Amino acid sequence: MMSVTEGGGAAALAVVVDSIDKNLDGRRLALIESTPGAELKIHGGLGSEALDEPVRKLMQDALQDPRSHDGLRRIETDAGALELYLEVKRAVQELIVVGAGHIAQPMAHLGALLGFKVTVLDDRPDFATRERFPEAEQLVAADFSNPFADVLIHSRSHILLVTRGHKYDYECLIRALKMDPPPAYIGMIGSRRRVRATYVQLLEEGIGHNLIDRIHAPVGLDIGAETPEEIAVAVAAELVMLRRGGTGLPLKDVERVAERFFSEDTVKGQT
Amino acid sequence: MMSVTEGGGAAALAVVVDSIDKNLDGRRLALIESTPGAELKIHGGLGSEALDEPVRKLMQDALQDPRSHDGLRRIETDAGALELYLEVKRAVQELIVVGAGHIAQPMAHLGALLGFKVTVLDDRPDFATRERFPEAEQLVAADFSNPFADVLIHSRSHILLVTRGHKYDYECLIRALKMDPPPAYIGMIGSRRRVRATYVQLLEEGIGHNLIDRIHAPVGLDIGAETPEEIAVAVAAELVMLRRGGTGLPLKDVERVAERFFSEDTVKGQT
């Protein structure tokens, strides 16, 4: 299971821990995606398609739901109730930071902290160094005219464009937008004006609105970030939100515990 | 200037770099708040109240605006135009993490990364250690029945309650709520149910709605955070937002560059 996820794949394993038919106890079914986007392959089996099918469905759902946890699950099947221990090895997500400047450093750091496999690209070998990026998995001396030549991009890749200049961001952006399958995230730093200039250029190049709409720009959540560290936190929060869901609003305002609570009290007081 | 901010205060300095009256060049005016909440004291002067008054106003505004930067400013006064170099030393903000468990570690780390002076409190000396919190400014062995006995809390203190148990959080919370002046931020981790139980208890203790409303709970931005690192990023983003402003929504949605741009295009195309 571990080797699968290190290679960029994902896996789910279900072990029968209880059922009416005691012969089933300990039987296993595994669902393995060896590399990102590869077909899910089934290994093992519980003895009949009537049992395998609902368990396979359960595992598929667990793999797709970023909030699912390992643990016991009880399911009803046409062949009776089953208690399973479910283990999910979710795919490693990758963060590719394009440009190794002052924002890239805290960004690579936070990416690694959040469990991303981090790659830092730059065309200046003095910048993409081990000293400046101790937690990066990969440091790549890239040519920005073909930046991803030495980096495998897949559906779990998160690309952040923070090069030193608009033209480099643009060249990388257009490559990233044309990828098939598309990466999970393409973020580009820049003021509203710079973002707009990029869109003009993309339209002139014949890139459609639907592709342009995939770009996260300006990048990150709107928290007024100014320093490189603050910008990295804004982007890290956006990456977590993409991974897990949410609105970005303060949880205090989303949950409104006090508000709900006090209004219920008021209602009770009135009756 | 530096020693002022290390003590928790703030300062602004203005130096005349150009004016009609060449005698003014190099004259200085400083505005210093020696400790948090202390009165702003004026040092130096430009020679007349007609010059000092607008410069003092400029410095006061700069100190209050978290987005203001050092740099040249040109202002018009009743005594003529002045060009100034303005330097702002904003107060150091403090983060007091109460509870030294698994969320406290990435939180203290991110707090330090964002420039907060971090204090970690716990009643278990084995937890609040230098090894676990290398970036903390202060590690305090606290008694949770009087947790802030050895920590100076002021208007720039940010208190995060992440102890191992509801009753500890509660004891610290009630102390934090009764402080005068109030700290800048009181965040408390916990599910909606736990937060609600806390509010019931606070009300029974006679704490009013206006005080309860100051509590950030559940803590952090709504980004679906689950792991300790993700929770720390959610809280860090909330702290930056408090410091700088913003909505928490993705900047892409706030700015709507593509949307505005394309709709303008459509309008142009129709005329």
Coordinates of C-alpha atoms in Angstrom, one line a residue:
Chain A
M1 CA 0.0 0.0 0.0
M2 CA 2.7 2.5 0.9
S3 CA 4.7 2.0 -2.2
V4 CA 1.6 2.6 -4.3
T5 CA 1.1 6.1 -2.8
E6 CA 4.7 7.0 -3.0
G7 CA 4.5 6.4 -6.8
G8 CA 1.6 8.9 -7.0
G9 CA -1.2 6.3 -6.9
A10 CA -3.9 5.5 -4.3
A11 CA -5.3 2.4 -2.7
A12 CA -8.1 1.1 -0.5
L13 CA -8.2 -2.1 1.4
A14 CA -11.2 -3.8 3.0
V15 CA -10.9 -6.7 5.4
V16 CA -13.9 -8.6 6.7
V17 CA -14.0 -8.6 10.5
D18 CA -17.5 -9.9 11.1
S19 CA -20.3 -11.5 9.1
I20 CA -22.9 -14.3 9.5
D21 CA -20.7 -16.6 7.4
K22 CA -17.6 -17.1 9.6
N23 CA -15.7 -18.4 6.6
L24 CA -15.6 -14.8 5.3
D25 CA -13.7 -13.4 8.3
G26 CA -10.3 -12.1 7.2
R27 CA -11.0 -12.1 3.5
R28 CA -9.7 -9.0 1.7
L29 CA -10.6 -6.9 -1.3
A30 CA -8.2 -4.2 -2.5
L31 CA -8.7 -1.4 -5.0
I32 CA -5.4 0.0 -6.4
E33 CA -4.7 2.8 -8.7
S34 CA -1.0 2.3 -9.4
T35 CA -0.3 5.8 -10.9
P36 CA -2.4 9.0 -11.0
G37 CA -5.3 8.6 -13.4
A38 CA -4.6 4.9 -14.0
E39 CA -7.6 2.5 -14.0
L40 CA -8.6 1.1 -10.6
K41 CA -7.5 -2.6 -10.4
I42 CA -9.2 -5.1 -8.0
H43 CA -7.2 -7.5 -6.0
G44 CA -8.6 -10.3 -3.9
G45 CA -12.2 -10.9 -3.3
L46 CA -14.8 -11.9 -0.8
G47 CA -16.1 -15.0 -2.6
S48 CA -19.0 -13.6 -4.6
E49 CA -19.9 -10.7 -6.8
A50 CA -22.9 -10.0 -4.5
L51 CA -20.4 -9.2 -1.7
D52 CA -17.6 -7.7 -3.8
E53 CA -19.8 -5.2 -5.7
P54 CA -21.0 -3.1 -2.7
V55 CA -17.6 -3.2 -1.0
R56 CA -16.0 -2.0 -4.2
K57 CA -18.5 0.9 -4.3
L58 CA -17.7 1.7 -0.6
M59 CA -14.0 1.8 -1.3
Q60 CA -14.4 3.9 -4.4
D61 CA -16.5 6.4 -2.5
A62 CA -13.9 6.5 0.3
L63 CA -11.1 7.1 -2.2
Q64 CA -13.0 10.0 -3.7
D65 CA -14.0 11.7 -0.4
P66 CA -11.1 13.6 1.0
R67 CA -12.8 13.5 4.5
S68 CA -13.1 9.7 4.7
H69 CA -11.1 8.0 7.4
D70 CA -9.8 4.5 8.1
G71 CA -12.0 2.5 10.4
L72 CA -14.8 0.0 10.8
R73 CA -17.8 0.1 8.4
R74 CA -21.0 -1.9 8.4
I75 CA -22.8 -2.5 5.1
E76 CA -25.8 -4.5 4.1
T77 CA -25.5 -6.6 1.0
D78 CA -27.8 -9.0 -0.9
A79 CA -25.8 -11.8 0.7
G80 CA -26.1 -10.4 4.3
A81 CA -24.5 -7.8 6.6
L82 CA -20.8 -7.4 6.6
E83 CA -18.5 -5.6 9.1
L84 CA -15.3 -4.4 7.4
Y85 CA -12.1 -2.7 8.4
L86 CA -11.4 -0.1 5.7
E87 CA -8.0 1.4 5.1
V88 CA -7.5 4.2 2.7
K89 CA -4.1 5.3 1.3
R90 CA -4.8 8.4 -0.5
A91 CA -2.6 9.6 -3.3
V92 CA 0.3 12.0 -2.5
Q93 CA -0.5 15.4 -3.8
E94 CA 2.3 17.4 -5.5
L95 CA 3.1 21.0 -5.4
I96 CA 5.2 22.4 -8.2
V97 CA 6.5 25.9 -7.4
V98 CA 7.6 27.6 -10.6
G99 CA 10.1 30.3 -9.6
A100 CA 12.5 30.0 -6.6
G101 CA 12.2 33.5 -5.3
H102 CA 11.2 35.0 -1.9
I103 CA 7.6 33.7 -2.0
A104 CA 8.7 30.2 -3.1
Q105 CA 10.6 29.6 0.1
P106 CA 7.8 29.9 2.7
M107 CA 5.5 28.3 0.1
A108 CA 7.7 25.2 -0.4
H109 CA 8.0 25.0 3.4
L110 CA 4.2 25.2 4.0
G111 CA 3.5 22.8 1.1
A112 CA 5.8 20.2 2.7
L113 CA 4.2 20.8 6.1
L114 CA 0.8 20.1 4.6
G115 CA 2.1 16.8 3.1
F116 CA 2.6 17.9 -0.5
K117 CA 5.5 16.4 -2.4
V118 CA 7.2 19.7 -3.4
T119 CA 9.1 20.4 -6.6
V120 CA 10.8 23.8 -7.1
L121 CA 11.7 24.9 -10.6
D122 CA 13.9 27.8 -11.7
D123 CA 16.2 28.7 -14.6
R124 CA 18.7 30.2 -12.2
P125 CA 20.6 27.4 -10.5
D126 CA 21.7 29.7 -7.7
F127 CA 18.1 30.1 -6.5
A128 CA 16.7 26.5 -6.7
T129 CA 19.2 25.2 -4.1
R130 CA 19.1 22.6 -1.3
E131 CA 20.1 25.3 1.2
R132 CA 17.1 27.5 0.3
F133 CA 14.6 24.6 -0.1
P134 CA 15.6 22.0 2.4
E135 CA 12.1 20.3 2.3
A136 CA 11.7 20.2 -1.4
E137 CA 11.6 16.7 -2.9
Q138 CA 13.0 17.8 -6.2
L139 CA 14.9 20.9 -7.4
V140 CA 14.8 21.3 -11.1
A141 CA 16.9 23.6 -13.3
A142 CA 14.3 24.4 -15.9
D143 CA 14.1 26.3 -19.1
F144 CA 11.0 28.4 -18.8
S145 CA 10.2 28.0 -22.5
N146 CA 9.6 24.3 -21.7
P147 CA 9.4 24.3 -17.9
F148 CA 7.8 20.9 -17.3
A149 CA 10.1 18.9 -19.5
D150 CA 11.6 17.1 -16.5
V151 CA 8.5 17.1 -14.2
L152 CA 5.7 14.6 -14.5
I153 CA 2.4 16.6 -14.2
H154 CA -0.8 14.7 -13.4
S155 CA -4.2 15.2 -12.0
R156 CA -2.9 15.6 -8.5
S157 CA -0.3 18.2 -9.4
H158 CA -0.8 21.7 -8.0
I159 CA 1.2 24.3 -10.0
L160 CA 2.0 27.7 -8.5
L161 CA 3.5 30.3 -10.8
V162 CA 5.7 32.7 -8.9
T163 CA 8.5 33.5 -11.3
R164 CA 10.4 36.7 -11.3
G165 CA 8.6 38.1 -14.4
H166 CA 5.3 38.2 -16.2
K167 CA 6.7 36.6 -19.4
Y168 CA 8.0 33.6 -17.6
D169 CA 4.7 33.1 -15.7
Y170 CA 2.9 33.4 -19.0
E171 CA 5.0 30.8 -20.8
C172 CA 4.5 28.4 -17.9
L173 CA 0.8 29.2 -17.6
I174 CA 0.1 28.4 -21.3
R175 CA 1.9 25.0 -21.0
A176 CA 0.0 24.2 -17.8
L177 CA -3.4 25.1 -19.3
K178 CA -2.8 22.8 -22.3
M179 CA -2.0 19.7 -20.2
D180 CA -4.1 16.6 -20.5
P181 CA -5.1 15.5 -17.9
P182 CA -5.3 18.9 -16.4
P183 CA -3.5 19.5 -13.1
A184 CA -5.7 19.9 -9.9
Y185 CA -4.7 23.5 -9.5
I186 CA -3.0 26.3 -11.4
G187 CA -2.3 29.4 -9.3
M188 CA -0.7 32.5 -10.6
I189 CA 0.5 35.4 -8.4
G190 CA 0.0 38.9 -9.6
S191 CA -2.0 42.1 -9.2
R192 CA -5.4 42.4 -10.8
R193 CA -3.7 44.4 -13.6
R194 CA -1.1 41.8 -14.3
V195 CA -3.7 39.0 -14.2
R196 CA -5.8 41.0 -16.7
A197 CA -2.9 41.5 -19.0
T198 CA -2.3 37.7 -19.0
Y199 CA -5.9 37.0 -19.9
V200 CA -5.7 39.4 -22.9
Q201 CA -2.6 37.6 -24.1
L202 CA -4.3 34.2 -23.6
L203 CA -7.3 35.2 -25.6
E204 CA -5.1 36.5 -28.4
E205 CA -3.5 33.1 -28.4
G206 CA -6.9 31.5 -28.8
I207 CA -7.3 30.0 -25.3
G208 CA -11.0 29.8 -24.4
H209 CA -12.9 31.2 -21.4
N210 CA -13.4 27.7 -19.9
L211 CA -9.6 27.1 -19.7
I212 CA -8.9 30.6 -18.4
D213 CA -11.5 30.1 -15.7
R214 CA -9.4 27.3 -14.3
I215 CA -6.6 29.7 -13.3
H216 CA -6.6 30.7 -9.6
A217 CA -5.5 34.4 -10.0
P218 CA -4.8 36.4 -8.0
V219 CA -3.7 33.4 -6.0
G220 CA -4.8 32.4 -2.5
L221 CA -7.5 33.4 -0.1
D222 CA -8.3 37.1 0.5
I223 CA -6.7 37.7 3.9
G224 CA -4.8 40.9 3.0
A225 CA -1.5 39.0 2.7
E226 CA 1.5 41.3 2.1
T227 CA 4.7 39.6 3.2
P228 CA 6.0 36.5 1.5
E229 CA 5.1 34.4 4.6
E230 CA 1.5 35.9 4.6
I231 CA 1.1 35.2 0.9
A232 CA 2.3 31.6 1.5
V233 CA -0.3 31.2 4.2
A234 CA -3.0 32.6 1.9
V235 CA -2.1 30.1 -0.8
A236 CA -1.7 27.2 1.7
A237 CA -5.2 27.9 3.0
E238 CA -6.5 27.8 -0.6
L239 CA -4.8 24.5 -1.2
V240 CA -6.3 23.0 2.0
M241 CA -9.7 24.3 1.0
L242 CA -9.4 22.7 -2.5
R243 CA -8.4 19.4 -0.8
R244 CA -11.0 19.4 1.9
G245 CA -13.8 21.8 1.0
G246 CA -15.1 24.9 2.8
T247 CA -16.0 28.5 2.2
G248 CA -12.9 30.4 3.4
L249 CA -15.0 32.5 5.8
P250 CA -14.2 32.5 9.5
L251 CA -15.7 29.3 11.1
K252 CA -17.1 31.5 13.8
D253 CA -19.4 33.2 11.1
V254 CA -20.1 29.9 9.3
E255 CA -21.2 28.0 12.4
R256 CA -22.8 31.0 14.2
V257 CA -23.0 28.9 17.4
A258 CA -23.6 31.9 19.7
E259 CA -26.2 33.4 17.4
R260 CA -28.2 30.2 17.0
F261 CA -27.9 29.5 20.6
F262 CA -29.0 32.9 21.8
S263 CA -31.9 33.1 19.4
E264 CA -33.1 29.6 20.7
D265 CA -32.8 30.9 24.2
T266 CA -34.9 33.9 23.3
V267 CA -37.6 31.7 21.8
K268 CA -37.6 29.5 24.9
G269 CA -37.9 32.6 27.1
Q270 CA -40.9 33.7 25.2
T271 CA -43.0 30.6 25.6
Chain B
M1 CA 13.2 52.5 17.5
M2 CA 13.9 48.7 17.6
S3 CA 14.1 48.6 21.4
V4 CA 10.6 50.2 21.5
T5 CA 9.0 47.5 19.4
E6 CA 10.7 44.7 21.2
G7 CA 9.1 45.9 24.4
G8 CA 5.7 45.6 22.8
G9 CA 5.4 49.3 21.7
A10 CA 5.3 51.0 18.4
A11 CA 7.0 54.0 16.8
A12 CA 7.0 56.3 13.8
L13 CA 9.8 58.6 12.6
A14 CA 9.6 61.3 10.1
V15 CA 12.7 63.1 8.6
V16 CA 12.4 66.1 6.4
V17 CA 14.2 65.4 3.1
D18 CA 13.0 68.4 1.1
S19 CA 11.1 71.7 1.7
I20 CA 11.2 75.3 0.6
D21 CA 13.0 76.3 3.8
K22 CA 16.3 74.5 3.5
N23 CA 16.9 74.9 7.3
L24 CA 14.2 72.2 7.8
D25 CA 16.1 69.5 6.0
G26 CA 17.1 66.7 8.3
R27 CA 14.7 67.7 11.1
R28 CA 12.9 64.9 12.8
L29 CA 9.7 64.2 14.6
A30 CA 9.1 60.9 16.3
L31 CA 5.9 59.4 17.8
I32 CA 6.6 56.7 20.3
E33 CA 4.2 54.3 22.2
S34 CA 6.6 52.8 24.7
T35 CA 4.3 49.9 25.7
P36 CA 1.1 48.5 24.3
G37 CA -1.8 51.0 24.9
A38 CA 0.5 53.6 26.4
E39 CA 0.0 57.2 25.3
L40 CA 1.8 58.3 22.1
K41 CA 4.7 60.6 23.1
I42 CA 6.2 63.1 20.7
H43 CA 9.9 63.6 20.4
G44 CA 11.7 66.3 18.4
G45 CA 9.9 68.8 16.2
L46 CA 10.1 70.6 12.8
G47 CA 10.1 74.1 14.3
S48 CA 6.5 75.1 14.4
E49 CA 3.1 73.6 15.4
A50 CA 1.9 74.4 11.8
L51 CA 4.4 71.8 10.5
D52 CA 4.3 69.4 13.4
E53 CA 0.6 69.0 13.5
P54 CA 0.0 67.5 10.0
V55 CA 3.1 65.4 10.2
R56 CA 1.9 64.0 13.6
K57 CA -1.4 63.2 11.9
L58 CA 0.3 61.4 9.0
M59 CA 2.4 59.3 11.5
Q60 CA -0.7 58.4 13.6
D61 CA -2.5 57.2 10.5
A62 CA 0.5 55.2 9.4
L63 CA 0.7 53.5 12.7
Q64 CA -2.9 52.6 12.7
D65 CA -3.0 51.3 9.1
P66 CA -1.5 47.8 9.0
R67 CA -0.9 48.3 5.2
S68 CA 1.2 51.4 5.5
H69 CA 4.9 51.2 4.4
D70 CA 8.1 53.1 5.1
G71 CA 8.9 55.5 2.3
L72 CA 8.8 59.1 1.0
R73 CA 5.6 61.1 1.6
R74 CA 4.8 64.6 0.3
I75 CA 2.4 66.7 2.3
E76 CA 1.0 70.2 2.1
T77 CA 1.0 72.2 5.3
D78 CA -0.1 75.8 6.1
A79 CA 3.6 76.5 6.2
G80 CA 4.3 75.1 2.8
A81 CA 5.0 71.7 1.2
L82 CA 7.2 69.1 2.9
E83 CA 8.9 66.0 1.6
L84 CA 9.4 63.4 4.4
Y85 CA 10.9 60.1 4.8
L86 CA 8.6 58.1 7.0
E87 CA 9.7 55.1 9.0
V88 CA 7.2 52.9 10.9
K89 CA 8.0 50.3 13.5
R90 CA 4.9 48.6 14.2
A91 CA 4.3 46.8 17.5
V92 CA 5.3 43.1 17.7
Q93 CA 2.2 41.0 18.0
E94 CA 2.1 38.1 20.4
L95 CA 0.6 34.7 20.1
I96 CA 0.0 32.8 23.3
V97 CA -0.8 29.2 22.7
V98 CA -2.4 27.6 25.7
G99 CA -1.9 23.9 25.6
A100 CA 1.3 22.3 24.2
G101 CA -0.3 19.4 22.3
H102 CA -0.2 18.2 18.7
I103 CA -2.0 21.3 17.3
A104 CA 0.2 23.7 19.3
Q105 CA 3.4 22.6 17.5
P106 CA 2.5 23.6 13.9
M107 CA 0.7 26.6 15.3
A108 CA 3.7 27.9 17.2
H109 CA 5.8 27.3 14.1
L110 CA 3.4 29.2 11.8
G111 CA 3.0 32.0 14.4
A112 CA 6.7 32.5 14.5
L113 CA 6.9 32.4 10.7
L114 CA 4.3 35.2 10.5
G115 CA 6.3 37.4 12.9
F116 CA 4.4 36.7 16.1
K117 CA 6.3 36.5 19.4
V118 CA 5.1 33.1 20.5
T119 CA 4.5 31.9 24.1
V120 CA 3.5 28.3 24.8
L121 CA 1.8 27.5 28.1
D122 CA 1.1 24.0 29.6
D123 CA 0.8 22.5 33.0
R124 CA 2.8 19.5 31.8
P125 CA 6.5 20.4 31.7
D126 CA 7.2 17.4 29.4
F127 CA 5.1 19.0 26.7
A128 CA 6.1 22.7 26.7
T129 CA 9.8 21.9 25.9
R130 CA 12.4 23.6 23.8
E131 CA 12.7 20.5 21.6
R132 CA 9.0 20.5 20.7
F133 CA 8.8 24.3 20.3
P134 CA 12.2 25.5 19.0
E135 CA 10.7 28.8 17.7
A136 CA 8.8 29.9 20.8
E137 CA 10.0 33.0 22.6
Q138 CA 8.8 31.8 25.9
L139 CA 7.8 28.4 27.4
V140 CA 5.7 28.7 30.5
A141 CA 4.8 26.0 33.0
A142 CA 1.4 27.3 33.9
D143 CA -1.3 26.4 36.3
F144 CA -4.5 26.3 34.2
S145 CA -6.5 27.7 37.2
N146 CA -4.5 30.9 36.8
P147 CA -2.8 30.5 33.4
F148 CA -1.7 34.0 32.7
A149 CA 0.0 34.7 36.0
D150 CA 3.4 34.8 34.4
V151 CA 2.4 36.2 31.0
L152 CA 1.7 39.8 30.3
I153 CA -1.4 40.0 28.2
H154 CA -2.1 43.3 26.3
S155 CA -4.1 44.7 23.4
R156 CA -1.7 43.0 20.9
S157 CA -1.9 39.5 22.4
H158 CA -3.5 36.8 20.5
I159 CA -4.7 33.9 22.7
L160 CA -5.3 30.5 21.2
L161 CA -6.9 27.9 23.5
V162 CA -5.9 24.3 22.5
T163 CA -5.6 22.5 25.8
R164 CA -6.2 18.8 26.2
G165 CA -9.6 19.2 27.8
H166 CA -12.7 21.3 27.8
K167 CA -12.4 22.3 31.5
Y168 CA -8.9 23.7 31.0
D169 CA -10.0 25.7 27.9
Y170 CA -12.9 27.0 29.9
E171 CA -10.9 28.2 32.8
C172 CA -8.4 29.9 30.5
L173 CA -11.2 31.4 28.4
I174 CA -13.0 33.0 31.3
R175 CA -9.7 34.6 32.5
A176 CA -9.0 35.8 29.0
L177 CA -12.5 37.3 28.6
K178 CA -12.2 39.3 31.8
M179 CA -9.0 41.0 30.9
D180 CA -8.7 44.7 30.6
P181 CA -7.6 45.9 28.1
P182 CA -9.0 42.9 26.1
P183 CA -6.6 40.9 24.0
A184 CA -6.7 41.3 20.2
Y185 CA -7.9 37.8 19.6
I186 CA -9.3 34.9 21.7
G187 CA -9.6 31.7 19.7
M188 CA -10.9 28.4 21.1
I189 CA -10.7 25.1 19.3
G190 CA -13.6 22.7 19.5
S191 CA -16.6 21.2 17.7
R192 CA -19.8 23.1 17.5
R193 CA -21.2 21.0 20.4
R194 CA -18.2 21.8 22.6
V195 CA -18.3 25.5 21.8
R196 CA -22.0 25.5 22.6
A197 CA -21.4 23.7 25.9
T198 CA -18.9 26.4 26.7
Y199 CA -21.4 29.2 26.0
V200 CA -23.9 27.6 28.3
Q201 CA -21.4 27.6 31.1
L202 CA -20.3 31.2 30.4
L203 CA -23.9 32.4 30.5
E204 CA -24.4 30.5 33.8
E205 CA -21.4 32.4 35.1
G206 CA -23.0 35.7 34.2
I207 CA -20.8 36.5 31.2
G208 CA -22.7 38.7 28.7
H209 CA -23.4 38.1 25.0
N210 CA -21.1 41.0 24.0
L211 CA -18.1 39.3 25.7
I212 CA -19.1 35.9 24.3
D213 CA -19.2 37.4 20.9
R214 CA -15.5 38.2 21.1
I215 CA -14.6 34.5 21.1
H216 CA -13.4 33.0 17.8
A217 CA -14.9 29.6 18.0
P218 CA -14.7 27.2 16.2
V219 CA -11.3 28.7 15.5
G220 CA -9.8 29.5 12.1
L221 CA -11.1 29.9 8.6
D222 CA -13.5 27.3 7.1
I223 CA -11.2 25.4 4.8
G224 CA -12.1 21.9 6.0
A225 CA -8.9 21.5 8.0
E226 CA -8.5 18.1 9.6
T227 CA -4.8 17.4 10.4
P228 CA -3.0 19.5 13.0
E229 CA -1.0 21.2 10.2
E230 CA -4.2 22.0 8.3
I231 CA -5.8 23.4 11.5
A232 CA -2.7 25.5 12.1
V233 CA -2.9 26.9 8.5
A234 CA -6.6 27.7 9.1
V235 CA -5.9 29.6 12.3
A236 CA -2.8 31.3 10.8
A237 CA -4.9 32.6 7.9
E238 CA -7.5 33.9 10.4
L239 CA -4.7 35.8 12.3
V240 CA -3.4 37.3 9.0
M241 CA -6.9 38.4 8.1
L242 CA -7.3 40.0 11.5
R243 CA -4.0 41.8 11.0
R244 CA -4.5 42.9 7.4
G245 CA -8.2 42.7 6.5
G246 CA -10.0 40.7 3.8
T247 CA -12.9 38.3 3.4
G248 CA -11.4 34.9 3.5
L249 CA -12.9 34.1 0.1
P250 CA -10.6 33.0 -2.7
L251 CA -9.1 36.1 -4.3
K252 CA -10.1 34.7 -7.7
D253 CA -13.7 35.1 -6.7
V254 CA -13.3 38.4 -5.0
E255 CA -11.4 40.1 -7.9
R256 CA -13.4 38.3 -10.6
V257 CA -10.8 39.5 -13.2
A258 CA -11.9 37.1 -15.9
E259 CA -15.6 37.7 -15.3
R260 CA -15.3 41.5 -15.4
F261 CA -13.0 41.4 -18.3
F262 CA -15.2 39.1 -20.4
S263 CA -18.4 41.0 -19.7
E264 CA -16.7 44.2 -20.8
D265 CA -15.6 42.5 -24.0
T266 CA -19.2 41.4 -24.6
V267 CA -20.4 44.9 -24.1
K268 CA -17.8 46.3 -26.5
G269 CA -18.8 43.6 -29.1
Q270 CA -22.4 44.7 -29.0
T271 CA -21.8 48.3 -29.8

